[in-house]
MMTF fields as JSON, N, C-alpha, C and O atoms, coordinates in Angstrom:
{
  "mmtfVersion": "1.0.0",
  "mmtfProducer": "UNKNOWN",
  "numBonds": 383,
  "numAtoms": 384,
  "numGroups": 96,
  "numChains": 1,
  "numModels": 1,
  "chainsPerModel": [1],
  "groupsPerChain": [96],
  "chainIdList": ["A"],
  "bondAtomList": [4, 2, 8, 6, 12, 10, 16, 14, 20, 18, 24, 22, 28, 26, 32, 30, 36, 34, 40, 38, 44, 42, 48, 46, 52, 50, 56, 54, 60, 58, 64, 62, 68, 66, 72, 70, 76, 74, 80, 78, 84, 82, 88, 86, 92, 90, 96, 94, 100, 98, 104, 102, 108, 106, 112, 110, 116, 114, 120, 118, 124, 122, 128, 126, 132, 130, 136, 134, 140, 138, 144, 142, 148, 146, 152, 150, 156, 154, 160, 158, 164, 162, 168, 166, 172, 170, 176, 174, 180, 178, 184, 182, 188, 186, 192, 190, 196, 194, 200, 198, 204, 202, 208, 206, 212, 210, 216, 214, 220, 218, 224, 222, 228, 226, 232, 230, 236, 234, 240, 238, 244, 242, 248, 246, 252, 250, 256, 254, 260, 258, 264, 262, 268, 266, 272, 270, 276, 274, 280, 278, 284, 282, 288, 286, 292, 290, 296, 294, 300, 298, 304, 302, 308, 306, 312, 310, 316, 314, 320, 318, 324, 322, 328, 326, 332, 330, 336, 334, 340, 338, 344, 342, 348, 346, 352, 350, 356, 354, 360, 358, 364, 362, 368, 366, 372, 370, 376, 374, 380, 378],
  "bondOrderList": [1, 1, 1, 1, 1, 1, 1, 1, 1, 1, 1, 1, 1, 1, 1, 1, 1, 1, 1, 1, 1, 1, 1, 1, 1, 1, 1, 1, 1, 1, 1, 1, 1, 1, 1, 1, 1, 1, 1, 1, 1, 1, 1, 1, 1, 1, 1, 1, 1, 1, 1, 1, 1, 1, 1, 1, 1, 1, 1, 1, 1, 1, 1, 1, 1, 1, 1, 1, 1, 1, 1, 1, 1, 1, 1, 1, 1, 1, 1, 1, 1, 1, 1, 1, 1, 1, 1, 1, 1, 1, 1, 1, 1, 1, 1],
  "groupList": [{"groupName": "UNK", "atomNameList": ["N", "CA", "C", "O"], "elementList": ["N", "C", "C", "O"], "formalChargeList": [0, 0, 0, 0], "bondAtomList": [1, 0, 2, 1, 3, 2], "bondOrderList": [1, 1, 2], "singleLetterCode": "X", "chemCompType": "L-PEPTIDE LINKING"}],
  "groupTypeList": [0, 0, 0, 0, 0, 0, 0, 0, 0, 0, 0, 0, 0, 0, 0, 0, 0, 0, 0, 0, 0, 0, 0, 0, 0, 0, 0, 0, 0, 0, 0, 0, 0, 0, 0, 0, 0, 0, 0, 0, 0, 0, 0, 0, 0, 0, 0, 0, 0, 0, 0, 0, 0, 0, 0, 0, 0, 0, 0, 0, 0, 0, 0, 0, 0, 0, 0, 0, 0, 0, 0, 0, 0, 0, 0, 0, 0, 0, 0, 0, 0, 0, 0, 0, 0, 0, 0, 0, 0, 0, 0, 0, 0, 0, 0, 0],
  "groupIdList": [1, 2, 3, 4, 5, 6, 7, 8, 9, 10, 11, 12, 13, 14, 15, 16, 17, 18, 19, 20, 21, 22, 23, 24, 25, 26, 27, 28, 29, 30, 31, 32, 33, 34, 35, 36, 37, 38, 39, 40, 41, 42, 43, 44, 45, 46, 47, 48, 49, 50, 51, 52, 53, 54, 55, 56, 57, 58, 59, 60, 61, 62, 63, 64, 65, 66, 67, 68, 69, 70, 71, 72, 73, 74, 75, 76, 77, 78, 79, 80, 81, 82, 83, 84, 85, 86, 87, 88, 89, 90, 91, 92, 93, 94, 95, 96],
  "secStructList": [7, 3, 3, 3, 3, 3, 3, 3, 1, 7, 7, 7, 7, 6, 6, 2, 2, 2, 2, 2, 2, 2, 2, 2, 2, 2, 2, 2, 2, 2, 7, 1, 7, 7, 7, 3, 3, 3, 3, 3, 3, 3, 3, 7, 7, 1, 1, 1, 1, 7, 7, 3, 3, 3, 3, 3, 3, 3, 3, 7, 1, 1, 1, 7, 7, 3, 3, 3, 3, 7, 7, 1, 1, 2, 2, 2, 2, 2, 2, 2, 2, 2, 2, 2, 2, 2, 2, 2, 2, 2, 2, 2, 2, 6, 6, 7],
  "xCoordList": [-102.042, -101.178, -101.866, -102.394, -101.899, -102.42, -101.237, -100.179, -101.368, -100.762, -101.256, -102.315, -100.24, -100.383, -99.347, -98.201, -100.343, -99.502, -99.636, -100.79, -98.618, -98.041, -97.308, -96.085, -97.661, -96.941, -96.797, -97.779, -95.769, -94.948, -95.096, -94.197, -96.236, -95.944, -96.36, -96.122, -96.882, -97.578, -98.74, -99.167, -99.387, -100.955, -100.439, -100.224, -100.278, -100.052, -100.843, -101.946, -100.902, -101.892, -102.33, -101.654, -103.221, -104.27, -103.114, -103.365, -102.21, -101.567, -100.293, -100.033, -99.542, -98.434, -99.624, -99.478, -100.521, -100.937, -101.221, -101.344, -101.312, -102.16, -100.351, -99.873, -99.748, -98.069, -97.816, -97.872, -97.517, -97.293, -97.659, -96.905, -99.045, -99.929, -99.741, -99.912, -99.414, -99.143, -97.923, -97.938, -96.59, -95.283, -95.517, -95.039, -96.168, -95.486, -96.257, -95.73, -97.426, -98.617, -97.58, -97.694, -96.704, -96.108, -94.823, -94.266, -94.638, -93.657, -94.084, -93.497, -95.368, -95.986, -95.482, -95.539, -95.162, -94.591, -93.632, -93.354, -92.527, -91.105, -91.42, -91.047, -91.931, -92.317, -93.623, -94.271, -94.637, -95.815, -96.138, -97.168, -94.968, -95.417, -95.46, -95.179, -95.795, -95.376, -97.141, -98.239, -96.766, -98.33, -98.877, -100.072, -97.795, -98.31, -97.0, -95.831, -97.356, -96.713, -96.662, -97.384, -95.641, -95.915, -94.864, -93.752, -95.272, -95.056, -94.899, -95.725, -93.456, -93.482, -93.347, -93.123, -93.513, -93.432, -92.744, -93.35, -92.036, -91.359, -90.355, -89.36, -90.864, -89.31, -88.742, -89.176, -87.583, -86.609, -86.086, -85.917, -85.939, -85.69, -84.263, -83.541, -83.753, -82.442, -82.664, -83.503, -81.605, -81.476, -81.601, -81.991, -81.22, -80.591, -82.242, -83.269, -82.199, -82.855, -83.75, -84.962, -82.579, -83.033, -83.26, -82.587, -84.328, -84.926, -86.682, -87.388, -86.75, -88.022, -87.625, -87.289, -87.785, -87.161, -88.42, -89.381, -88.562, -89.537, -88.894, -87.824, -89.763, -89.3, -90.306, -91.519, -89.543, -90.641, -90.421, -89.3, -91.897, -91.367, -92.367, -93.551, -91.687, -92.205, -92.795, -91.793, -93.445, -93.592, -93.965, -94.822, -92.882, -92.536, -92.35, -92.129, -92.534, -92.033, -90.572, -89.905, -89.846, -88.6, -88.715, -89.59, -87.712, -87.222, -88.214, -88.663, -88.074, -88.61, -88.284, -87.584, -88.411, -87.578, -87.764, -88.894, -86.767, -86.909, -85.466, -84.32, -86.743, -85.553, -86.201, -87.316, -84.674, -85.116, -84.33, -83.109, -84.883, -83.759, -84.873, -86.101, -83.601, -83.78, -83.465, -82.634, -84.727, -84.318, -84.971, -85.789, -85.143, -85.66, -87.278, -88.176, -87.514, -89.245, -89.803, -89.309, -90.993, -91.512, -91.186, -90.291, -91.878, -91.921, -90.538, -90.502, -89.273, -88.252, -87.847, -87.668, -87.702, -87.507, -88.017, -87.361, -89.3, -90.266, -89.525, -88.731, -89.626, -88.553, -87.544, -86.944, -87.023, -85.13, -85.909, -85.249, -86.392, -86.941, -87.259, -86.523, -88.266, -88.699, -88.057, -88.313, -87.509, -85.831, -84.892, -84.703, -84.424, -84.096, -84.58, -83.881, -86.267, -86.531, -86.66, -86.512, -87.106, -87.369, -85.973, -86.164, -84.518, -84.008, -83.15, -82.251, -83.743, -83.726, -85.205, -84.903, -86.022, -87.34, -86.348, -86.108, -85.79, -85.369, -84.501, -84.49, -83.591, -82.799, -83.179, -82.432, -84.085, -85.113, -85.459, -85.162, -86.376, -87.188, -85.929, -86.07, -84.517, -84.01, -83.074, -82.363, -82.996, -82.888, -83.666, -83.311, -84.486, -85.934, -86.077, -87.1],
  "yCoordList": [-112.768, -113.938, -115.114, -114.914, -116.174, -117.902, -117.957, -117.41, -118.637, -119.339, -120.646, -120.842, -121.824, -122.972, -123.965, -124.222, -124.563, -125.789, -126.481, -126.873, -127.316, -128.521, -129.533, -129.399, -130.1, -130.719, -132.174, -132.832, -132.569, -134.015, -134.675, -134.488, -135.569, -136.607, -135.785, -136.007, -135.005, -133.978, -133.235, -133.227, -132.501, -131.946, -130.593, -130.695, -129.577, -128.131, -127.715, -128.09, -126.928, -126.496, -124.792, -123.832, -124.808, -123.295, -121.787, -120.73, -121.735, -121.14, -120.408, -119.266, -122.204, -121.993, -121.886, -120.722, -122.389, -121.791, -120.302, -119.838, -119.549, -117.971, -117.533, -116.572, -118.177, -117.405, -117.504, -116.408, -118.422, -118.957, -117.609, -116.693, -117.676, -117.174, -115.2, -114.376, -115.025, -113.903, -113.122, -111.969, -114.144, -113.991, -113.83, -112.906, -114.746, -114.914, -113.532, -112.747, -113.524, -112.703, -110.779, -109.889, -110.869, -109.686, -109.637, -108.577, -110.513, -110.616, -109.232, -108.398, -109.714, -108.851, -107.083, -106.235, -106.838, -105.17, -105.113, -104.007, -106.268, -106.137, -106.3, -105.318, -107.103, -107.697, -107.349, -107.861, -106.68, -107.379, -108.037, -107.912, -108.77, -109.604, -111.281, -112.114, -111.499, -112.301, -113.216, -112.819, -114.691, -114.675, -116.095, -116.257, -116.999, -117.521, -118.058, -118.067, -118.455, -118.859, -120.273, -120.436, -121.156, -122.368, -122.592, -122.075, -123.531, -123.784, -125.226, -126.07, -125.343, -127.087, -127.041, -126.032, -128.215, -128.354, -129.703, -130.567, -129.931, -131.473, -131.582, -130.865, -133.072, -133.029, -134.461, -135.541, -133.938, -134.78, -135.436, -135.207, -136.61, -138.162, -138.182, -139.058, -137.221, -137.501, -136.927, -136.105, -137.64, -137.541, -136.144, -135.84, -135.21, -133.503, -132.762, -133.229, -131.928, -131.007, -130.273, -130.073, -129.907, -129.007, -129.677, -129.641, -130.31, -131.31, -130.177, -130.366, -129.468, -128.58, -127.932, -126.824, -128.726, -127.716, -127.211, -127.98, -125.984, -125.542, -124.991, -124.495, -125.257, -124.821, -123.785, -123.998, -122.273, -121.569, -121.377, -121.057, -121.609, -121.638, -120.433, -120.588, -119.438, -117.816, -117.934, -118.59, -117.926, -118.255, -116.549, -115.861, -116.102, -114.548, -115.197, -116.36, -113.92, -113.748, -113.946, -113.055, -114.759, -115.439, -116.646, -117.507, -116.613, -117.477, -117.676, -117.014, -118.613, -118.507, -118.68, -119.692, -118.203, -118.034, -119.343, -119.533, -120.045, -121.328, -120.784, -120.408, -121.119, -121.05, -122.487, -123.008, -122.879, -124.135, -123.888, -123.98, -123.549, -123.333, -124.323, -124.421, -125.09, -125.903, -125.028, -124.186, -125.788, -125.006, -125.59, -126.312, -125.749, -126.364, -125.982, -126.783, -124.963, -124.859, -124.218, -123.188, -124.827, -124.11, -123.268, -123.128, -122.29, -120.865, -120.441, -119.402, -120.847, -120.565, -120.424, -119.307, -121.518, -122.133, -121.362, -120.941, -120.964, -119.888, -118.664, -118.198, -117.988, -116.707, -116.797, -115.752, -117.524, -117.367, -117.586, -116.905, -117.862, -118.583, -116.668, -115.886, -116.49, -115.148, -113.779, -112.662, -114.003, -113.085, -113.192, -112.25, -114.475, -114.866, -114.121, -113.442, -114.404, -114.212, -112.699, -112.104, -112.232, -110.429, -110.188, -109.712, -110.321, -110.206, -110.376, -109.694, -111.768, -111.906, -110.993, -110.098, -110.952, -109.902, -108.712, -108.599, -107.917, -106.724, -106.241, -105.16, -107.953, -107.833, -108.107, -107.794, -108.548, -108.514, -107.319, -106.724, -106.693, -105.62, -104.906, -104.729, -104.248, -103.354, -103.774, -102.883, -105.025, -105.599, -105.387, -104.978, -105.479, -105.4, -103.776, -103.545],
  "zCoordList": [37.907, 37.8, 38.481, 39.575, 37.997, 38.164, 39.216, 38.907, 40.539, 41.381, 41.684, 42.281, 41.139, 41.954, 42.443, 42.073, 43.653, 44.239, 44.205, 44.035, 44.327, 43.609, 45.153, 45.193, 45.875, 47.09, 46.614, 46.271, 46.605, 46.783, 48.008, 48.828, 48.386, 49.775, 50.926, 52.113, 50.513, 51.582, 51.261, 50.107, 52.337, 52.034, 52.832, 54.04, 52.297, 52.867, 53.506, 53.109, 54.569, 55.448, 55.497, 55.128, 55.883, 54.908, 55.528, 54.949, 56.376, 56.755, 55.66, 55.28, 55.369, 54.387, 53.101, 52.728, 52.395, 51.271, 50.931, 49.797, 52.259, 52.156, 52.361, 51.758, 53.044, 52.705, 51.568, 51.009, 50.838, 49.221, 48.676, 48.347, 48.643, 48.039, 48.148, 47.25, 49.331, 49.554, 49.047, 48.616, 49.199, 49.129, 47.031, 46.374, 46.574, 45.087, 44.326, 43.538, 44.752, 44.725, 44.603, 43.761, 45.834, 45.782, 44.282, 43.997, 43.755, 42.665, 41.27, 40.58, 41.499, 40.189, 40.59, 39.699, 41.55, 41.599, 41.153, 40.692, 41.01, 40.389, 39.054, 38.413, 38.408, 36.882, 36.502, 37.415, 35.564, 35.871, 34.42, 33.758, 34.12, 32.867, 33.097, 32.235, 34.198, 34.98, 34.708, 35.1, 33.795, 33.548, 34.699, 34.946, 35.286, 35.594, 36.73, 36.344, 38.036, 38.957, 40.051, 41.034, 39.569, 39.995, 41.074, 40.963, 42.363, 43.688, 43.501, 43.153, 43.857, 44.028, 45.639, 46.308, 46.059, 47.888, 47.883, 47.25, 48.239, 48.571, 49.545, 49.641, 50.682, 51.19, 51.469, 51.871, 51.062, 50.61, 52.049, 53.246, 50.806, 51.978, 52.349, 51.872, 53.225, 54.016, 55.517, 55.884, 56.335, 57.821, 58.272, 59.4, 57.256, 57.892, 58.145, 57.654, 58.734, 59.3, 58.471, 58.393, 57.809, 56.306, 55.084, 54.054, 55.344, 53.841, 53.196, 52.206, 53.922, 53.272, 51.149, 50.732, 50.693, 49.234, 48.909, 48.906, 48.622, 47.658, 45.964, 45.612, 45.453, 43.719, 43.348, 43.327, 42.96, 42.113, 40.903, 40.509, 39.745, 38.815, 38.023, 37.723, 37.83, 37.348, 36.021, 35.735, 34.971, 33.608, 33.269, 33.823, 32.025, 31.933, 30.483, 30.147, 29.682, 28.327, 27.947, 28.474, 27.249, 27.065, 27.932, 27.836, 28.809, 29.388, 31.37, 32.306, 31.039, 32.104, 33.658, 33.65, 35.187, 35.803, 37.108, 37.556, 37.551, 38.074, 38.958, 38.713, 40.618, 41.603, 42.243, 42.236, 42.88, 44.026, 45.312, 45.193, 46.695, 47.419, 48.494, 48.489, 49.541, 50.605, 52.032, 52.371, 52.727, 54.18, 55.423, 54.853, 56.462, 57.722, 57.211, 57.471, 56.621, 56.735, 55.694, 55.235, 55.18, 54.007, 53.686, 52.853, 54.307, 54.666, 54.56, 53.901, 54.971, 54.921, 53.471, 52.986, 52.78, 51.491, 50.74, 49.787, 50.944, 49.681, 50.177, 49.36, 51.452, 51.094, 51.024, 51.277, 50.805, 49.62, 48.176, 47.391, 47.85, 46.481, 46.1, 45.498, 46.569, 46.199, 46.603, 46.154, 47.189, 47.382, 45.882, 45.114, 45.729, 44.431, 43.22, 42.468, 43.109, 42.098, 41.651, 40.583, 43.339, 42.769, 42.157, 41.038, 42.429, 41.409, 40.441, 39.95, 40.194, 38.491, 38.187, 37.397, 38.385, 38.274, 38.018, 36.816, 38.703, 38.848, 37.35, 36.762, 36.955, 36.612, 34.822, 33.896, 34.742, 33.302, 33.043, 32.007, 34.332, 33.591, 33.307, 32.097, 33.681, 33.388, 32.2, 31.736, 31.659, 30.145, 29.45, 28.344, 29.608, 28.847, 27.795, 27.151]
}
């Protein structure tokens, strides 16, 4: 699977890329039709704490799978995102 990032108004640092990278990287044990995996990074212009959003966007046969969850920290944000996705992941292959 292709992984990339994508940061909005920011330059990610080699730490959160090898998490990214690690975290989406583990998706392919739930799915492995899983052909390509995209990372948005952005944060959003309000006062609160929790402005970190990350967007993952899974590209799978049919439909394709798009989570966005917000949180105080990257890293935070990408594991709900990929929590999320393993399952809708989970929840394909056993449609499938």
């Amino acid at each position: 699977m292709k992984i990339t990032v994508q940061s909005i108004g920011l330059t990610p640092h080699e730490p959160l890329e090898s998490h990214i990278e690690k975290k989406v990287s583990k998706l392919e044990t739930f799915y492995d039709k899983i052909h390509e995996g995209k990372v948005f990074l952005k944060v959003e212009n309000n006062a609160d704490k929790v402005n970190k959003t990350t967007e993952l966007i899974l590209a799978v046969p049919g439909e394709d799978i798009v989570v966005k969850k917000t949180s105080a920290s990257f890293e935070e944000s990408l594991d709900l995102c990929v929590d999320t996705a393993k399952k809708l992941l989970i929840k394909k292959k056993e449609m499938a």
